[in-house]
Tab-separated table of C-alpha atoms in Angstrom:
chain	number	residue	atom	x	y	z
A	24	MET	CA	-38.439	1.835	-10.602
A	25	ARG	CA	-39.906	4.315	-7.269
A	26	LEU	CA	-41.327	2.309	-6.046
A	27	SER	CA	-38.623	0.117	-6.045
A	28	LEU	CA	-36.202	3.156	-4.616
A	29	ARG	CA	-38.718	3.829	-1.631
A	30	PHE	CA	-39.215	0.647	-1.205
A	31	ALA	CA	-35.297	-0.538	-0.497
A	32	VAL	CA	-34.878	3.306	1.782
A	33	VAL	CA	-37.371	1.726	3.942
A	34	LEU	CA	-35.842	-1.276	4.535
A	35	LEU	CA	-32.930	0.617	5.168
A	36	LEU	CA	-34.479	2.649	7.735
A	37	LEU	CA	-36.314	-0.449	9.541
A	38	SER	CA	-32.253	-2.401	9.962
A	39	PHE	CA	-31.452	0.561	12.248
A	40	PRO	CA	-32.242	0.625	15.384
A	41	ILE	CA	-34.962	3.794	16.214
A	42	PHE	CA	-32.634	5.714	18.745
A	43	PRO	CA	-34.786	9.153	19.244
A	44	ALA	CA	-32.871	11.850	21.644
A	45	THR	CA	-34.799	11.296	24.992
A	46	ALA	CA	-34.725	14.313	27.783
A	47	GLN	CA	-34.537	11.387	30.355
A	48	SER	CA	-32.502	13.005	33.409
A	49	LEU	CA	-29.826	11.241	35.218
A	50	SER	CA	-31.380	8.960	38.255
A	51	PRO	CA	-29.679	9.583	42.059
A	52	GLU	CA	-28.368	6.125	41.686
A	53	ILE	CA	-26.512	7.059	38.218
A	54	ALA	CA	-25.268	9.329	39.594
A	55	ALA	CA	-24.110	8.692	43.332
A	56	THR	CA	-22.318	5.485	40.957
A	57	ALA	CA	-21.017	8.326	38.744
A	58	SER	CA	-19.829	10.187	41.558
A	59	ALA	CA	-18.309	8.036	43.536
A	60	LEU	CA	-16.052	5.963	40.611
A	61	ARG	CA	-15.295	9.763	40.138
A	62	ASP	CA	-14.297	10.753	43.853
A	63	GLY	CA	-12.397	6.990	43.764
A	64	ALA	CA	-10.009	7.640	40.724
A	65	MET	CA	-8.822	10.573	42.305
A	66	LYS	CA	-7.226	8.979	45.123
A	67	GLY	CA	-5.756	6.288	43.325
A	68	THR	CA	-5.126	4.564	39.904
A	69	ARG	CA	-3.438	2.220	37.626
A	70	ALA	CA	-3.198	4.682	35.095
A	71	PHE	CA	0.161	5.498	35.601
A	72	GLU	CA	1.292	1.601	35.474
A	73	ILE	CA	-0.626	0.899	32.002
A	74	VAL	CA	1.742	3.241	29.888
A	75	ARG	CA	4.893	2.302	32.270
A	76	SER	CA	4.409	-1.365	31.585
A	77	LEU	CA	3.597	-0.629	27.717
A	78	THR	CA	6.403	2.110	27.256
A	79	LEU	CA	8.326	-0.236	28.681
A	80	GLU	CA	8.187	-3.213	27.504
A	81	THR	CA	7.299	-2.547	23.795
A	82	GLY	CA	8.803	1.344	23.666
A	83	PRO	CA	9.124	3.096	20.049
A	84	ARG	CA	6.030	1.879	17.873
A	85	PRO	CA	5.629	3.101	14.424
A	86	ALA	CA	3.186	1.353	12.082
A	87	GLY	CA	4.486	-2.641	10.724
A	88	SER	CA	7.393	-2.612	13.202
A	89	ALA	CA	8.323	-4.996	15.530
A	90	GLY	CA	7.217	-2.611	18.369
A	91	ASP	CA	3.763	-2.349	16.774
A	92	ARG	CA	3.491	-6.048	16.694
A	93	ALA	CA	4.709	-5.987	20.305
A	94	ALA	CA	2.634	-3.459	21.358
A	95	VAL	CA	-0.633	-5.856	20.044
A	96	GLU	CA	0.325	-8.262	21.623
A	97	TRP	CA	1.028	-6.156	25.223
A	98	GLY	CA	-2.511	-4.648	24.429
A	99	VAL	CA	-3.882	-8.417	23.932
A	100	ARG	CA	-2.551	-9.893	27.253
A	101	THR	CA	-2.876	-6.445	29.265
A	102	LEU	CA	-6.291	-6.150	28.673
A	103	LYS	CA	-7.135	-9.993	29.495
A	104	ALA	CA	-4.825	-9.980	32.934
A	105	LEU	CA	-7.423	-6.776	33.742
A	106	GLY	CA	-9.923	-8.592	33.432
A	107	LEU	CA	-11.718	-6.913	30.438
A	108	GLN	CA	-13.850	-9.311	28.262
A	109	ASN	CA	-14.292	-10.512	24.100
A	110	VAL	CA	-10.125	-9.409	24.382
A	111	ARG	CA	-9.556	-10.132	20.443
A	112	ALA	CA	-7.397	-8.671	17.771
A	113	GLU	CA	-8.554	-7.019	14.732
A	114	LYS	CA	-5.881	-7.437	11.695
A	115	VAL	CA	-5.771	-4.064	10.243
A	116	THR	CA	-3.137	-3.520	7.491
A	117	VAL	CA	-0.507	-0.638	8.338
A	118	PRO	CA	1.632	1.151	6.431
A	119	HIS	CA	6.141	0.920	6.824
A	120	TRP	CA	7.713	3.412	6.885
A	121	VAL	CA	11.625	4.242	8.428
A	122	ARG	CA	13.776	6.852	8.976
A	123	GLY	CA	16.978	5.568	8.166
A	124	ALA	CA	20.476	7.176	8.942
A	125	GLU	CA	20.014	11.138	8.274
A	126	SER	CA	21.998	14.376	9.124
A	127	GLY	CA	21.968	17.723	7.939
A	128	GLU	CA	24.827	20.901	8.549
A	129	ILE	CA	24.996	24.302	7.255
A	130	VAL	CA	28.457	24.412	4.292
A	131	SER	CA	28.397	27.852	4.457
A	132	PRO	CA	28.109	30.896	4.529
A	133	TRP	CA	28.953	29.484	8.446
A	134	PRO	CA	29.138	26.153	8.565
A	135	GLN	CA	27.936	24.000	11.297
A	136	PRO	CA	25.691	21.255	11.207
A	137	VAL	CA	21.802	21.324	12.547
A	138	ILE	CA	19.539	17.814	14.594
A	139	LEU	CA	16.959	17.468	12.354
A	140	ALA	CA	14.432	14.797	11.584
A	141	ALA	CA	12.991	13.078	8.900
A	142	LEU	CA	8.844	13.069	7.899
A	143	GLY	CA	7.095	10.764	8.490
A	144	GLY	CA	6.821	9.053	4.756
A	145	SER	CA	9.586	11.111	3.021
A	146	VAL	CA	11.286	9.563	0.376
A	147	GLY	CA	15.667	9.299	1.248
A	148	THR	CA	17.983	11.677	-0.899
A	149	PRO	CA	20.906	10.126	-2.908
A	150	GLU	CA	23.546	8.460	-1.528
A	151	GLY	CA	25.528	11.687	-1.223
A	152	GLY	CA	23.278	13.777	0.221
A	153	ILE	CA	21.703	17.142	-2.138
A	154	GLU	CA	23.120	19.722	-1.706
A	155	ALA	CA	21.507	22.987	-2.629
A	156	GLU	CA	20.765	27.596	-2.001
A	157	VAL	CA	18.317	27.346	1.309
A	158	VAL	CA	15.019	30.346	0.532
A	159	GLN	CA	12.771	30.640	3.187
A	160	VAL	CA	9.459	31.216	3.555
A	161	PRO	CA	7.477	32.785	6.572
A	162	ASP	CA	4.617	29.649	5.759
A	163	VAL	CA	2.370	27.164	3.469
A	164	ALA	CA	0.332	31.036	2.597
A	165	ALA	CA	3.609	32.593	0.862
A	166	LEU	CA	5.100	28.887	-0.184
A	167	GLU	CA	1.895	29.123	-2.705
A	168	GLY	CA	2.507	32.271	-4.208
A	169	MET	CA	5.909	31.644	-4.760
A	170	ASP	CA	7.414	32.325	-8.317
A	171	ALA	CA	9.210	28.438	-9.464
A	172	ALA	CA	11.652	30.375	-11.046
A	173	LYS	CA	12.961	31.639	-7.085
A	174	VAL	CA	12.469	27.815	-6.089
A	175	LYS	CA	14.194	25.883	-8.313
A	176	GLY	CA	16.785	23.390	-7.897
A	177	LYS	CA	16.793	25.378	-4.277
A	178	ILE	CA	16.020	23.450	-0.948
A	179	VAL	CA	12.937	25.409	0.424
A	180	PHE	CA	12.922	26.576	4.518
A	181	ILE	CA	9.384	26.848	6.313
A	182	ASN	CA	9.826	28.935	9.126
A	183	LYS	CA	6.485	28.723	10.694
A	184	ARG	CA	7.143	29.158	14.449
A	185	MET	CA	4.176	26.985	16.835
A	186	ARG	CA	1.844	29.804	19.043
A	187	ARG	CA	2.136	27.918	22.440
A	188	ALA	CA	-1.635	27.322	23.960
A	189	LYS	CA	-3.946	25.418	26.568
A	190	ASP	CA	-5.995	24.010	23.484
A	191	GLY	CA	-2.976	23.010	21.756
A	192	SER	CA	-4.782	25.617	18.774
A	193	GLY	CA	-1.519	26.831	17.427
A	194	TYR	CA	-0.948	23.079	15.923
A	195	GLY	CA	-3.196	23.271	13.597
A	196	GLU	CA	-1.943	26.970	12.679
A	197	THR	CA	1.146	25.616	12.082
A	198	VAL	CA	1.097	21.689	11.252
A	199	VAL	CA	-0.236	22.806	7.320
A	200	GLY	CA	3.437	23.616	6.367
A	201	ARG	CA	4.258	19.771	7.224
A	202	GLY	CA	1.416	17.834	6.056
A	203	ARG	CA	1.354	20.471	2.419
A	204	GLY	CA	5.032	21.289	2.226
A	205	PRO	CA	7.081	18.931	0.529
A	206	SER	CA	3.914	18.714	-2.237
A	207	LEU	CA	4.396	22.786	-2.658
A	208	ALA	CA	7.730	23.073	-2.710
A	209	GLY	CA	8.064	20.019	-5.104
A	210	LYS	CA	5.343	21.591	-7.344
A	211	LEU	CA	7.642	24.153	-7.747
A	212	GLY	CA	11.136	22.367	-8.472
A	213	ALA	CA	12.488	22.740	-5.157
A	214	VAL	CA	14.927	19.709	-5.015
A	215	ALA	CA	14.121	20.014	-0.522
A	216	LEU	CA	12.633	20.959	2.260
A	217	LEU	CA	13.114	21.813	5.930
A	218	ILE	CA	10.481	23.122	8.024
A	219	ARG	CA	10.696	24.621	11.816
A	220	SER	CA	9.541	21.772	13.798
A	221	VAL	CA	5.718	21.641	14.838
A	222	GLY	CA	6.096	22.089	18.548
A	223	THR	CA	6.498	25.092	20.949
A	224	ASP	CA	9.613	24.093	22.691
A	225	ASN	CA	13.830	25.117	22.463
A	226	ASN	CA	15.275	21.692	23.029
A	227	ARG	CA	17.834	20.863	20.071
A	228	THR	CA	14.650	17.128	19.605
A	229	PRO	CA	13.388	18.245	16.542
A	230	HIS	CA	9.482	17.060	15.801
A	231	THR	CA	8.409	14.413	13.444
A	232	GLY	CA	5.039	14.019	11.823
A	233	ALA	CA	2.825	12.546	9.244
A	234	SER	CA	3.590	14.485	6.143
A	235	ARG	CA	2.045	13.392	2.676
A	236	TYR	CA	2.526	13.509	-1.622
A	237	ASP	CA	-0.112	15.408	-3.633
A	238	GLU	CA	-0.199	12.549	-6.877
A	239	GLY	CA	1.890	13.370	-10.150
A	240	ILE	CA	3.797	16.187	-8.269
A	241	PRO	CA	7.596	15.575	-8.056
A	242	LYS	CA	8.774	13.709	-4.419
A	243	ILE	CA	10.538	16.133	-2.613
A	244	PRO	CA	12.878	14.953	0.172
A	245	ALA	CA	11.788	16.381	3.765
A	246	ALA	CA	12.869	17.254	7.001
A	247	ALA	CA	12.669	19.466	11.015
A	248	LEU	CA	14.432	21.428	12.176
A	249	SER	CA	15.292	21.139	16.092
A	250	ASN	CA	13.646	24.497	16.642
A	251	PRO	CA	17.324	26.074	18.045
A	252	ASP	CA	18.568	24.908	14.685
A	253	ALA	CA	16.338	26.315	12.907
A	254	ASP	CA	16.869	29.663	14.491
A	255	THR	CA	21.098	28.884	13.692
A	256	LEU	CA	19.348	28.334	9.953
A	257	GLU	CA	17.103	31.631	10.353
A	258	GLY	CA	20.453	33.961	11.606
A	259	GLN	CA	22.876	32.638	8.739
A	260	LEU	CA	19.852	33.936	6.246
A	261	ALA	CA	18.872	36.984	8.348
A	262	GLY	CA	23.018	38.021	7.296
A	263	GLY	CA	21.948	39.160	3.156
A	264	LYS	CA	24.916	36.234	1.830
A	265	PRO	CA	23.332	33.599	0.326
A	266	VAL	CA	23.303	29.432	2.608
A	267	VAL	CA	23.734	26.342	1.073
A	268	PHE	CA	22.723	23.420	2.885
A	269	ARG	CA	23.648	19.462	2.941
A	270	LEU	CA	20.609	17.106	3.300
A	271	LYS	CA	20.894	13.416	4.240
A	272	LEU	CA	17.990	10.964	4.743
A	273	GLY	CA	18.011	7.690	4.660
A	274	ALA	CA	14.224	6.822	4.529
A	275	ARG	CA	12.075	5.416	2.523
A	276	ALA	CA	8.925	2.890	2.625
A	277	LEU	CA	8.523	-1.061	2.896
A	278	PRO	CA	6.310	-3.495	1.950
A	279	GLU	CA	2.450	-2.935	4.350
A	280	GLU	CA	2.490	-5.001	7.634
A	281	GLN	CA	-0.032	-6.496	9.654
A	282	SER	CA	-1.125	-4.527	12.918
A	283	ALA	CA	-4.372	-4.963	14.800
A	284	ASN	CA	-6.992	-2.819	16.607
A	285	VAL	CA	-7.052	-4.386	19.733
A	286	ILE	CA	-10.602	-4.327	21.350
A	287	GLY	CA	-11.583	-5.100	25.982
A	288	GLU	CA	-15.085	-4.647	26.770
A	289	ILE	CA	-16.986	-4.817	29.825
A	290	PRO	CA	-20.087	-6.655	28.524
A	291	GLY	CA	-23.939	-4.406	28.954
A	292	ARG	CA	-26.158	-6.471	31.265
A	293	GLU	CA	-29.632	-5.533	29.528
A	294	LYS	CA	-28.640	-3.835	26.546
A	295	PRO	CA	-24.940	-5.585	25.183
A	296	ASP	CA	-25.136	-4.782	21.454
A	297	GLU	CA	-25.430	-0.531	22.585
A	298	ILE	CA	-22.013	0.674	23.184
A	299	VAL	CA	-20.218	2.994	24.419
A	300	LEU	CA	-16.638	3.786	23.202
A	301	LEU	CA	-13.286	4.567	24.788
A	302	GLY	CA	-10.594	5.223	22.440
A	303	CYS	CA	-6.965	6.006	22.327
A	304	HIS	CA	-4.231	4.851	19.300
A	305	LEU	CA	-1.746	2.463	20.636
A	306	ASP	CA	1.384	3.679	17.799
A	307	SER	CA	3.879	5.990	18.358
A	308	TRP	CA	6.431	7.424	16.263
A	309	ASP	CA	9.681	5.962	16.217
A	310	LEU	CA	11.817	8.540	17.824
A	311	GLY	CA	10.989	8.084	22.061
A	312	THR	CA	8.606	5.401	23.474
A	313	GLY	CA	4.999	7.553	22.550
A	314	ALA	CA	4.575	7.415	26.753
A	315	ILE	CA	2.745	11.029	26.401
A	316	ASP	CA	1.451	10.047	22.544
A	317	ASP	CA	-0.674	7.620	23.406
A	318	GLY	CA	0.317	6.054	26.160
A	319	ALA	CA	-0.883	7.964	28.132
A	320	GLY	CA	-4.577	8.123	26.736
A	321	CYS	CA	-4.345	4.184	26.075
A	322	GLY	CA	-3.318	4.071	29.781
A	323	ILE	CA	-6.175	6.681	31.263
A	324	MET	CA	-8.765	4.557	28.792
A	325	ILE	CA	-7.636	0.928	30.050
A	326	GLU	CA	-8.000	1.907	33.198
A	327	ALA	CA	-11.735	3.892	32.931
A	328	VAL	CA	-12.633	0.652	31.920
A	329	ARG	CA	-11.028	-1.660	34.385
A	330	ARG	CA	-12.853	0.348	36.876
A	331	ILE	CA	-16.384	0.309	35.819
A	332	GLY	CA	-15.723	-3.788	35.121
A	333	GLU	CA	-15.064	-3.860	38.701
A	334	LEU	CA	-19.393	-2.668	39.601
A	335	LYS	CA	-21.140	-5.281	41.720
A	336	GLN	CA	-23.114	-4.291	38.494
A	337	HIS	CA	-22.491	-4.093	35.647
A	338	PRO	CA	-24.190	-1.121	33.380
A	339	ARG	CA	-26.493	-1.578	31.349
A	340	ARG	CA	-24.874	-0.917	27.639
A	341	THR	CA	-21.541	-2.378	27.057
A	342	VAL	CA	-18.397	-0.625	27.885
A	343	ARG	CA	-15.769	-0.897	25.240
A	344	VAL	CA	-11.798	0.360	25.109
A	345	VAL	CA	-10.501	0.216	21.148
A	346	LEU	CA	-6.420	0.786	20.828
A	347	PHE	CA	-6.017	1.761	17.592
A	348	ALA	CA	-3.583	1.157	15.135
A	349	ASN	CA	-1.636	3.795	13.246
A	350	GLU	CA	-3.508	7.130	14.405
A	351	GLU	CA	0.066	9.050	13.306
A	352	PHE	CA	0.365	7.482	9.428
A	353	GLY	CA	-3.198	7.292	8.182
A	354	LEU	CA	-5.791	6.708	10.529
A	355	SER	CA	-5.260	2.481	9.147
A	356	GLY	CA	-7.388	1.451	12.283
A	357	ALA	CA	-9.526	3.625	13.259
A	358	ARG	CA	-10.383	3.392	9.203
A	359	ALA	CA	-10.622	-0.034	9.827
A	360	TYR	CA	-12.960	-0.097	12.574
A	361	ALA	CA	-14.924	2.151	11.009
A	362	GLU	CA	-15.662	-0.204	8.026
A	363	ALA	CA	-15.463	-3.753	10.009
A	364	HIS	CA	-18.332	-2.476	11.963
A	365	ALA	CA	-20.697	-0.442	9.758
A	366	ALA	CA	-23.511	-1.840	10.897
A	367	ASP	CA	-22.839	-1.734	14.750
A	368	LEU	CA	-22.074	2.319	14.274
A	369	PRO	CA	-25.682	3.026	14.709
A	370	HIS	CA	-25.287	0.965	18.375
A	371	HIS	CA	-22.524	2.979	19.778
A	372	ILE	CA	-24.105	5.333	21.816
A	373	LEU	CA	-21.444	7.566	22.573
A	374	VAL	CA	-18.149	7.382	21.593
A	375	GLY	CA	-14.379	8.926	23.008
A	376	GLU	CA	-10.991	8.755	22.455
A	377	SER	CA	-8.367	10.113	24.641
A	378	ASP	CA	-5.362	11.450	22.357
A	379	PHE	CA	-4.088	14.747	24.069
A	380	GLY	CA	-0.847	13.839	26.374
A	381	SER	CA	-1.360	13.646	30.200
A	382	GLY	CA	-2.696	17.460	30.843
A	383	ARG	CA	-5.619	17.527	33.032
A	384	VAL	CA	-9.109	17.258	31.808
A	385	TRP	CA	-10.375	21.017	31.907
A	386	GLN	CA	-13.427	21.065	29.494
A	387	ALA	CA	-16.450	18.851	28.529
A	388	ASP	CA	-17.729	19.049	24.822
A	389	SER	CA	-19.783	17.026	22.396
A	390	ARG	CA	-21.499	16.288	19.564
A	391	VAL	CA	-24.606	15.291	20.162
A	392	ALA	CA	-28.591	15.380	18.535
A	393	PRO	CA	-29.444	19.449	19.737
A	394	GLU	CA	-32.683	17.962	21.175
A	395	SER	CA	-30.254	15.872	23.872
A	396	LEU	CA	-28.299	18.385	24.968
A	397	ALA	CA	-30.093	18.923	28.413
A	398	LEU	CA	-29.141	15.390	29.203
A	399	PHE	CA	-25.362	15.585	27.829
A	400	ASP	CA	-25.326	19.010	30.257
A	401	GLU	CA	-26.528	16.856	33.473
A	402	VAL	CA	-23.479	13.764	32.547
A	403	ALA	CA	-21.110	16.887	32.251
A	404	LYS	CA	-22.121	18.060	35.216
A	405	LEU	CA	-20.510	15.514	37.192
A	406	LEU	CA	-17.229	16.204	36.259
A	407	ALA	CA	-17.356	19.898	37.487
A	408	PRO	CA	-16.381	18.667	40.844
A	409	ILE	CA	-12.781	17.719	40.180
A	410	GLY	CA	-12.179	21.103	37.591
A	411	VAL	CA	-14.185	20.251	33.985
A	412	GLU	CA	-16.491	23.426	32.752
A	413	ARG	CA	-18.603	22.823	30.134
A	414	GLY	CA	-17.960	22.936	26.311
A	415	ASP	CA	-20.003	24.346	22.650
A	416	ASN	CA	-22.000	20.982	20.643
A	417	GLU	CA	-18.817	20.639	18.259
A	418	SER	CA	-16.435	17.876	19.844
A	419	GLY	CA	-14.683	16.123	16.966
A	420	GLY	CA	-14.016	13.644	19.424
A	421	GLY	CA	-10.181	12.991	17.965
A	422	ALA	CA	-9.347	11.563	15.166
A	423	ASP	CA	-9.213	7.738	15.765
A	424	LEU	CA	-13.559	9.017	15.974
A	425	SER	CA	-13.562	10.751	12.304
A	426	PRO	CA	-14.563	8.176	10.246
A	427	MET	CA	-18.033	7.612	12.408
A	428	ALA	CA	-18.838	10.708	11.188
A	429	PRO	CA	-21.230	10.024	8.925
A	430	ALA	CA	-23.015	7.380	10.583
A	431	HIS	CA	-23.676	10.802	12.271
A	432	VAL	CA	-21.994	8.619	15.791
A	433	PRO	CA	-22.123	11.535	18.904
A	434	VAL	CA	-19.142	11.762	19.890
A	435	VAL	CA	-17.830	13.164	24.251
A	436	GLY	CA	-13.994	15.117	23.559
A	437	LEU	CA	-12.773	16.189	27.073
A	438	SER	CA	-10.199	19.112	26.486
A	439	GLN	CA	-7.037	18.150	28.104
A	440	ASP	CA	-4.852	21.098	28.980
A	441	GLY	CA	-1.656	21.127	26.027
A	442	THR	CA	-0.172	23.946	27.418
A	443	TYR	CA	3.397	21.683	27.305
A	444	TYR	CA	1.426	19.187	25.201
A	445	PHE	CA	3.667	20.380	21.894
A	446	ASP	CA	7.080	20.812	23.644
A	447	TRP	CA	7.379	17.113	23.142
A	448	HIS	CA	5.315	15.743	20.757
A	449	HIS	CA	6.570	13.802	18.008
A	450	THR	CA	10.502	13.930	19.727
A	451	SER	CA	13.141	11.535	21.756
A	452	ASN	CA	11.344	13.614	24.854
A	453	ASP	CA	7.816	11.932	24.284
A	454	THR	CA	9.240	9.685	27.074
A	455	LEU	CA	7.484	8.377	30.638
A	456	ASP	CA	9.172	11.065	32.872
A	457	LYS	CA	7.015	13.761	31.272
A	458	ILE	CA	3.875	12.053	32.479
A	459	ASP	CA	2.494	13.235	36.326
A	460	PRO	CA	0.232	10.148	38.353
A	461	LYS	CA	-1.616	12.453	39.733
A	462	ASP	CA	-2.914	14.266	36.136
A	463	LEU	CA	-4.066	10.145	34.835
A	464	ASP	CA	-5.902	10.026	37.617
A	465	GLN	CA	-7.566	13.039	37.198
A	466	ASN	CA	-8.326	11.743	33.480
A	467	VAL	CA	-9.508	8.625	34.729
A	468	ALA	CA	-11.917	10.008	36.735
A	469	ALA	CA	-13.422	11.998	34.347
A	470	TRP	CA	-13.462	9.252	31.907
A	471	ALA	CA	-14.790	6.764	33.869
A	472	ALA	CA	-17.893	8.668	35.530
A	473	LEU	CA	-18.609	10.013	32.740
A	474	ALA	CA	-18.979	6.410	30.402
A	475	TYR	CA	-20.585	4.777	33.465
A	476	ALA	CA	-23.172	7.327	33.358
A	477	VAL	CA	-23.829	6.969	29.697
A	478	ALA	CA	-23.425	3.031	29.276
A	479	GLU	CA	-26.189	3.585	32.405
A	480	MET	CA	-27.988	5.813	31.728
A	481	PRO	CA	-32.196	4.473	30.012
A	482	GLY	CA	-32.063	8.088	27.730
A	483	ASN	CA	-29.368	8.741	24.921
A	484	PHE	CA	-27.810	11.376	22.662
A	485	GLY	CA	-29.165	10.610	19.344
A	486	LYS	CA	-28.178	10.925	16.113
A	487	ALA	CA	-24.948	13.358	16.300
A	488	PRO	CA	-25.471	16.505	13.838
A	489	GLU	CA	-22.420	16.769	10.908
A	490	ALA	CA	-19.792	18.056	12.186
A	491	GLN	CA	-18.342	21.781	12.179
A	492	ALA	CA	-15.207	22.542	10.523
A	493	ARG	CA	-13.639	24.862	13.255
A	494	ARG	CA	-12.230	28.098	13.212
C-alpha cells in the first residue's frame, strides 16, 4: 500500500511541469520592447473608450441580470473586434438577487425619511415593513459582546465610520460589519440590521455590497444608510430618547442563472501553453453603471493585451485576459475558472487583476518564489519611470485570483491610488465621469510592459509561497 501511494505521488509530480525559479536577467531587447509599450501607452490608449462602451451598452450588470447577459455578449464581441484570438465564453452558474423597492424612516422622536440601500443578499421585510427601536453599536466586536436581552426585538445599527487611505486599508477594517453583521444581529434576536455605509464620502448615496447569512441563524433584513443619514440617526440616538425606525425592503433571491467568464488571448509564439493572465470582473452592483468597479479594470486589461497583440512579434508565452463573472456576490467566475483550468494552473507563469478603480498605479507587489525575487525586481524596475515603486512579496493579487492560490500560482499586484475610490464604490455614483482617461493610460502602460516582459522572458517565478494574512 505504501509503495502504491509513493508511485501515485511520483506520477502526480511528473504530470506537473518543472518550473524551478530562475535568476535569469531580462535581456536588453526585452527591456526595450517593454519600455516602448510603456511609453507608447502613456501617450494615449483606447482604455477609456472601452469602459465607455461597456457602461453605455450594458449599464448595471449584477449577476444573473439582463445587464449581466448583455455584458457577456459585449465582452465576446469586443475582444473579437479588438483582434484577440481564441475568444470564448466559458459558462458559469451565478446567483440572482434583486433589490426591489426600499425605504426607511425615523419614526420618532423626530420623524424624517432617510436614504438607504439593501445589502446584497438581504432578505426582504414583510410587506408592511418592520418598525422597532434602534440599538446602536460602534463595531462588530461590540455586537459580539452584547447581551441578547438588549438586542432582541430591536433594529441593530452598526455605526462604524470608514477611514480614508491611499491603499484602501480602511475598507478591511470596516467591511466586516457588512459581511458578518446580519448573522451576528440575527443570532441575538434582532429584527433587522442597519449599518453606516462602508464608504468615505459624505453624500446621500448609500453603499451596497455583499453580506452573508450563517447556516442555522435567522435571516434578518439588512441595509446601509448613506453617511449623512447615518449621522442623522446617530444624532437622534445621542439625544437620549428611544429612537424608532421603520424599514421596508423588497429584496429577494430568484433562481440561479447562467453567466460566463469571457476569455481572449494573444497566443505565444514558442510556449503557447504557458500563460500570463490579466484579469478583471465583468459584473457590477445594480445602483451605478460599474464604471470604476470594475469597468475600469476591464478597460485597462483588455487594452494592455490588445497592445501586446499589435507587436510585430508576439511574446513567447500566451497572454490571456479573463473577464470574470460574479466577483461581487460570491466569486462564481473565479471558482469556475480555477476548477475548469485546474490542470493548466501549473502552466500559469504569473496572474494579476485590476479591480481597484481607475487611480494611478504607485506600487508593484508580488508573490513569487523567494529565489526569483531578483528577477521580479528587474521586471518591476520597468515601471519606475511612470511612478511605480517596488512593494513587498505578500500580494494576494485580487479576489478573483484567490481560488488559484492553492496551486501556488505566482501573483502580481499593481496597487492603485484608492484615496477617493470608496467615495463612489458600490453606489449610484459609480459612473463614467469619475474616470480620468490619463490615469487609465498609466495603468495600461504598467500592465502592458509587465505582462510582455514576463511573457517573453526565458525564466519564470517558480512556485508562489503560501499567502500570508495581511495585518
